[in-house]
Short mmCIF file of C-alpha atoms in Angstrom, two decimals:
data_model
loop_
_atom_site.label_atom_id
_atom_site.label_comp_id
_atom_site.label_asym_id
_atom_site.label_seq_id
_atom_site.Cartn_x
_atom_site.Cartn_y
_atom_site.Cartn_z
CA MET A 1 -19.29 -12.28 0.38
CA ALA A 2 -17.17 -11.67 -2.65
CA THR A 3 -16.75 -8.04 -4.18
CA SER A 4 -17.26 -7.91 -7.61
CA THR A 5 -16.98 -4.98 -10.41
CA GLN A 6 -18.33 -5.69 -13.96
CA ILE A 7 -16.02 -5.08 -17.01
CA MET A 8 -16.87 -4.56 -20.74
CA ASN A 9 -14.72 -6.52 -22.99
CA PRO A 10 -15.52 -4.36 -26.20
CA SER A 11 -13.87 -6.70 -28.65
CA THR A 12 -16.05 -9.37 -27.70
CA GLU A 13 -18.93 -7.32 -26.69
CA VAL A 14 -19.23 -10.11 -23.96
CA LEU A 15 -19.80 -9.06 -20.03
CA GLU A 16 -17.31 -10.13 -17.78
CA THR A 17 -17.81 -10.37 -13.74
CA ALA A 18 -14.50 -9.51 -12.12
CA VAL A 19 -14.59 -11.08 -8.47
CA THR A 20 -12.13 -10.24 -6.07
CA SER A 21 -12.39 -12.29 -2.42
CA VAL A 22 -8.59 -11.13 -1.14
CA PHE A 23 -10.64 -8.90 1.28
CA GLN A 24 -11.79 -11.96 3.01
CA PRO A 25 -10.44 -14.09 5.71
CA GLY A 26 -8.33 -17.09 4.59
CA LYS A 27 -7.90 -20.48 5.87
CA LEU A 28 -4.75 -19.86 7.71
CA ALA A 29 -3.65 -17.39 10.54
CA VAL A 30 -0.57 -15.63 11.37
CA GLU A 31 1.53 -14.80 14.59
CA PHE A 32 3.56 -11.52 14.42
CA HIS A 33 6.34 -11.31 16.65
CA ILE A 34 6.64 -7.48 18.31
CA SER A 35 9.40 -6.07 19.27
CA ILE A 36 9.76 -3.25 21.88
CA MET A 37 13.06 -2.53 21.47
CA ALA A 38 14.58 -2.13 18.19
CA LYS A 39 17.88 -3.44 17.37
CA GLY A 40 20.75 -0.95 15.23
CA ASP A 41 19.88 -1.04 11.48
CA THR A 42 22.73 -2.86 10.72
CA GLU A 43 21.88 -5.55 13.24
CA ASP A 44 18.45 -5.89 11.33
CA ILE A 45 19.62 -6.51 8.05
CA THR A 46 22.09 -8.96 8.68
CA ALA A 47 19.22 -10.77 10.60
CA ALA A 48 16.80 -10.52 7.61
CA ALA A 49 19.68 -12.05 5.37
CA GLU A 50 20.37 -15.07 8.07
CA VAL A 51 16.90 -15.62 8.16
CA THR A 52 16.62 -15.63 4.12
CA ASP A 53 20.10 -18.26 4.14
CA TRP A 54 17.79 -20.07 6.89
CA LEU A 55 15.15 -21.06 5.13
CA THR A 56 17.00 -23.52 2.32
CA ASN A 57 17.46 -26.20 5.35
CA GLY A 58 15.34 -24.69 7.89
CA LEU A 59 11.77 -24.07 6.36
CA PRO A 60 10.40 -27.55 5.44
CA SER A 61 11.04 -28.55 9.48
CA VAL A 62 8.34 -25.86 10.28
CA LEU A 63 6.09 -26.11 7.12
CA PRO A 64 2.64 -27.91 7.76
CA LYS A 65 1.98 -31.18 6.57
CA GLY A 66 1.53 -31.34 2.36
CA VAL A 67 2.75 -27.89 2.38
CA GLU A 68 6.09 -27.71 0.05
CA GLN A 69 8.56 -24.98 -0.21
CA ASN A 70 9.58 -22.74 -3.51
CA LEU A 71 12.74 -20.80 -3.02
CA SER A 72 12.07 -19.67 -6.57
CA LYS A 73 9.62 -17.24 -5.83
CA ILE A 74 10.63 -15.21 -2.32
CA ALA A 75 8.83 -12.25 -1.39
CA LEU A 76 10.53 -9.69 1.50
CA ALA A 77 8.62 -7.59 3.35
CA GLY A 78 9.12 -5.23 6.25
CA HIS A 79 6.79 -2.91 8.33
CA SER A 80 7.73 0.76 9.43
CA ARG A 81 11.52 0.62 10.15
CA GLY A 82 11.21 -3.08 9.28
CA GLY A 83 10.30 -1.53 5.74
CA HIS A 84 13.88 0.57 5.63
CA THR A 85 15.59 -3.11 6.82
CA ALA A 86 13.83 -4.59 3.86
CA PHE A 87 14.88 -2.01 1.08
CA SER A 88 18.00 -2.18 2.66
CA LEU A 89 18.63 -5.71 2.10
CA VAL A 90 17.22 -6.16 -1.30
CA LEU A 91 19.78 -2.56 -2.40
CA GLY A 92 22.82 -4.89 -1.22
CA HIS A 93 23.42 -3.77 2.27
CA GLY A 94 22.99 -7.36 3.54
CA LYS A 95 24.20 -10.71 1.40
CA THR A 96 21.76 -13.65 0.68
CA ASN A 97 22.13 -16.66 -1.06
CA LEU A 98 18.78 -16.86 -2.20
CA LYS A 99 17.27 -13.98 -4.75
CA PHE A 100 13.93 -12.08 -3.64
CA SER A 101 11.44 -11.97 -6.41
CA ALA A 102 9.18 -8.99 -4.79
CA LEU A 103 9.39 -6.58 -2.32
CA ILE A 104 7.11 -5.23 0.09
CA GLY A 105 6.98 -1.92 1.95
CA LEU A 106 4.32 -1.31 4.95
CA ASP A 107 4.38 2.11 5.69
CA PRO A 108 8.24 2.12 5.52
CA VAL A 109 9.84 4.76 7.69
CA ALA A 110 14.09 5.70 6.85
CA GLY A 111 14.22 8.22 9.75
CA THR A 112 12.89 11.32 11.55
CA GLY A 113 13.08 13.46 8.84
CA LYS A 114 14.99 14.30 5.12
CA TYR A 115 18.09 15.26 6.94
CA LEU A 116 17.88 12.71 10.03
CA GLN A 117 17.99 9.33 8.05
CA ILE A 118 18.93 6.11 9.72
CA SER A 119 21.85 4.31 8.46
CA PRO A 120 22.15 3.15 5.84
CA LYS A 121 20.67 6.01 4.15
CA ILE A 122 18.79 4.86 1.08
CA LEU A 123 16.75 7.80 -0.01
CA THR A 124 18.20 9.91 -2.48
CA TYR A 125 15.08 12.24 -3.10
CA GLU A 126 15.53 11.26 -6.96
CA LEU A 127 12.85 9.49 -9.37
CA SER A 128 13.46 5.89 -9.81
CA SER A 129 16.86 6.20 -8.32
CA PHE A 130 16.70 2.77 -6.60
CA ASP A 131 18.46 -0.21 -8.00
CA ILE A 132 15.94 -2.76 -7.81
CA THR A 133 14.60 -4.17 -10.63
CA MET A 134 11.88 -6.68 -9.26
CA PRO A 135 8.17 -5.74 -8.78
CA VAL A 136 7.57 -3.49 -5.62
CA LEU A 137 4.64 -2.54 -3.53
CA VAL A 138 4.20 0.23 -1.05
CA ILE A 139 1.25 0.28 1.25
CA GLY A 140 1.22 3.72 3.15
CA THR A 141 -1.28 5.40 5.90
CA GLY A 142 -2.91 8.91 5.81
CA LEU A 143 -2.53 9.63 9.25
CA GLY A 144 1.26 8.24 9.34
CA GLU A 145 2.43 11.97 8.96
CA GLU A 146 0.18 13.00 12.01
CA LYS A 147 1.40 14.16 15.60
CA ASN A 148 -0.29 12.71 18.33
CA ILE A 149 -0.13 15.13 20.92
CA LEU A 150 2.89 14.59 23.01
CA PHE A 151 4.39 12.42 20.19
CA PRO A 152 5.90 13.42 16.89
CA PRO A 153 4.37 11.85 13.48
CA CYS A 154 5.58 8.15 13.49
CA ALA A 155 5.90 8.13 9.53
CA PRO A 156 7.60 11.75 8.61
CA LYS A 157 6.78 13.46 5.79
CA ASP A 158 9.84 13.11 3.53
CA VAL A 159 10.79 9.82 4.90
CA ASN A 160 7.80 7.68 4.35
CA HIS A 161 6.09 5.73 2.30
CA ARG A 162 5.47 8.53 -0.42
CA GLU A 163 9.37 8.77 -0.69
CA PHE A 164 9.72 5.26 -0.89
CA TYR A 165 7.41 4.82 -3.91
CA ASN A 166 8.76 8.04 -5.49
CA GLU A 167 12.29 6.23 -5.81
CA CYS A 168 11.09 2.92 -7.32
CA LYS A 169 11.62 1.93 -10.91
CA ALA A 170 8.60 0.09 -12.68
CA PRO A 171 7.06 -2.15 -12.10
CA CYS A 172 5.59 -0.59 -8.62
CA TYR A 173 2.32 -0.01 -6.90
CA TYR A 174 0.93 2.08 -4.48
CA PHE A 175 -1.67 2.55 -1.80
CA VAL A 176 -2.54 4.76 0.76
CA THR A 177 -4.92 3.69 3.19
CA LYS A 178 -6.42 7.49 4.03
CA ASP A 179 -8.05 7.08 7.58
CA TYR A 180 -5.82 5.08 9.40
CA GLY A 181 -2.69 5.57 11.46
CA HIS A 182 1.02 3.78 11.55
CA LEU A 183 0.15 1.40 14.02
CA ASP A 184 -3.15 0.47 12.85
CA MET A 185 -2.50 -2.76 11.04
CA LEU A 186 -1.38 -4.22 14.20
CA ASP A 187 -3.41 -7.00 16.50
CA ASP A 188 -5.73 -5.57 18.48
CA ASP A 189 -3.77 -7.06 21.64
CA ALA A 190 -0.68 -4.88 20.86
CA PRO A 191 0.77 -3.15 23.48
CA LYS A 192 -1.08 -0.15 24.67
CA PHE A 193 2.02 1.95 25.63
CA MET A 194 3.14 1.47 22.13
CA THR A 195 -0.08 2.02 19.69
CA CYS A 196 -0.62 5.06 21.59
CA MET A 197 2.73 6.54 20.41
CA CYS A 198 1.19 7.31 17.02
CA LYS A 199 -1.95 8.81 15.32
CA ASP A 200 -4.80 6.56 14.84
CA GLY A 201 -7.96 5.91 12.90
CA ASN A 202 -11.21 6.19 14.49
CA ASN A 203 -12.73 3.06 12.42
CA CYS A 204 -12.10 -0.62 12.74
CA LYS A 205 -9.04 -1.53 12.38
CA ASP A 206 -10.15 -5.14 11.20
CA MET A 207 -10.70 -3.45 8.08
CA MET A 208 -7.19 -1.90 8.24
CA ARG A 209 -6.18 -4.99 8.32
CA ARG A 210 -8.04 -6.69 5.91
CA THR A 211 -7.33 -4.10 3.41
CA VAL A 212 -3.67 -4.56 3.59
CA ALA A 213 -3.87 -8.26 4.08
CA GLY A 214 -5.57 -8.38 0.47
CA ILE A 215 -3.62 -5.45 -1.12
CA MET A 216 -0.70 -7.97 -0.33
CA VAL A 217 -2.53 -11.28 -1.56
CA ALA A 218 -3.41 -9.69 -4.94
CA PHE A 219 -0.01 -8.24 -5.45
CA LEU A 220 1.76 -11.57 -4.32
CA LYS A 221 -0.61 -13.56 -6.97
CA ALA A 222 -0.35 -11.26 -10.16
CA VAL A 223 4.06 -11.10 -9.91
CA LEU A 224 4.49 -14.53 -8.39
CA ASN A 225 2.11 -16.78 -9.67
CA GLU A 226 0.81 -14.44 -12.82
CA GLU A 227 -2.40 -14.04 -11.59
CA ASP A 228 -3.16 -10.42 -12.18
CA GLY A 229 -7.24 -10.54 -12.05
CA ASP A 230 -7.32 -9.59 -8.12
CA LEU A 231 -4.71 -6.79 -8.75
CA ARG A 232 -6.35 -5.37 -11.38
CA VAL A 233 -9.68 -5.37 -10.24
CA ILE A 234 -8.38 -3.33 -7.25
CA LEU A 235 -6.43 -0.72 -9.50
CA LYS A 236 -9.64 -0.06 -11.41
CA ASP A 237 -12.09 0.23 -8.46
CA PRO A 238 -10.55 0.94 -5.09
CA LYS A 239 -13.58 1.20 -3.66
CA LEU A 240 -13.95 -2.11 -3.42
CA ALA A 241 -11.54 -2.52 -0.47
CA PRO A 242 -12.85 -2.46 3.20
CA THR A 243 -11.28 1.02 3.41
CA THR A 244 -10.50 4.61 1.65
CA LEU A 245 -7.63 3.89 -0.39
CA ASP A 246 -6.22 7.70 -1.76
CA PRO A 247 -4.07 7.80 -3.38
CA VAL A 248 -3.78 4.50 -5.65
CA GLU A 249 -0.97 4.63 -8.41
CA HIS A 250 1.27 2.51 -10.29
CA ARG A 251 4.06 2.35 -12.95
CA LEU A 252 4.45 -0.32 -15.33
CA ALA A 253 7.22 0.86 -17.61
#
């Protein structure tokens, strides 16, 4: 069932119903590769650039029948240190033949502390300092900053989603899944010895995944296809999401 909210247009006095179905399961499934042992950040950035350049000739061979590529609209996304990799690539620490149109950081992490950033050290702690002109979406977790028994926070303060968002230029969007942890967006069959390292939420993880996926879909529809209805509805009423979103912010200029 789609979730809806009502918006009054005062100029025409017509009651419009804005409906968003982005939080419902889609027609296509996605399989993720989980790397237990992370490579060096320089290697990850290089690998991301190589995959991007592979798209031109390699992507058509793996697309389903009837699906055509459009490399004029490419979005780059990364989770955790992968978020740092994505931002680093867009900031010029790697070279690609193709240009990106949108950037997404999923609970991005740039180290273990303000003075312990991983290389390249991209955080400057200055507002809107990132030299990024494309639209950016940052999704964080409310429990990422908390310790988990014997383990330190997986998304420590000063090097996590909040600082990444602060350093973005407009247009940029920021959502935090208040009651979930850094790895709660992973599939339920993710290795337990890995997921136990991070503080997790007590609620259904599927709700977390649907929330994150829905926000991403709404954002990409808005910035790549100029269909911003779903994103505007979520920004106006974050309670439409399956999970609590707090804070919710955006800067357009």
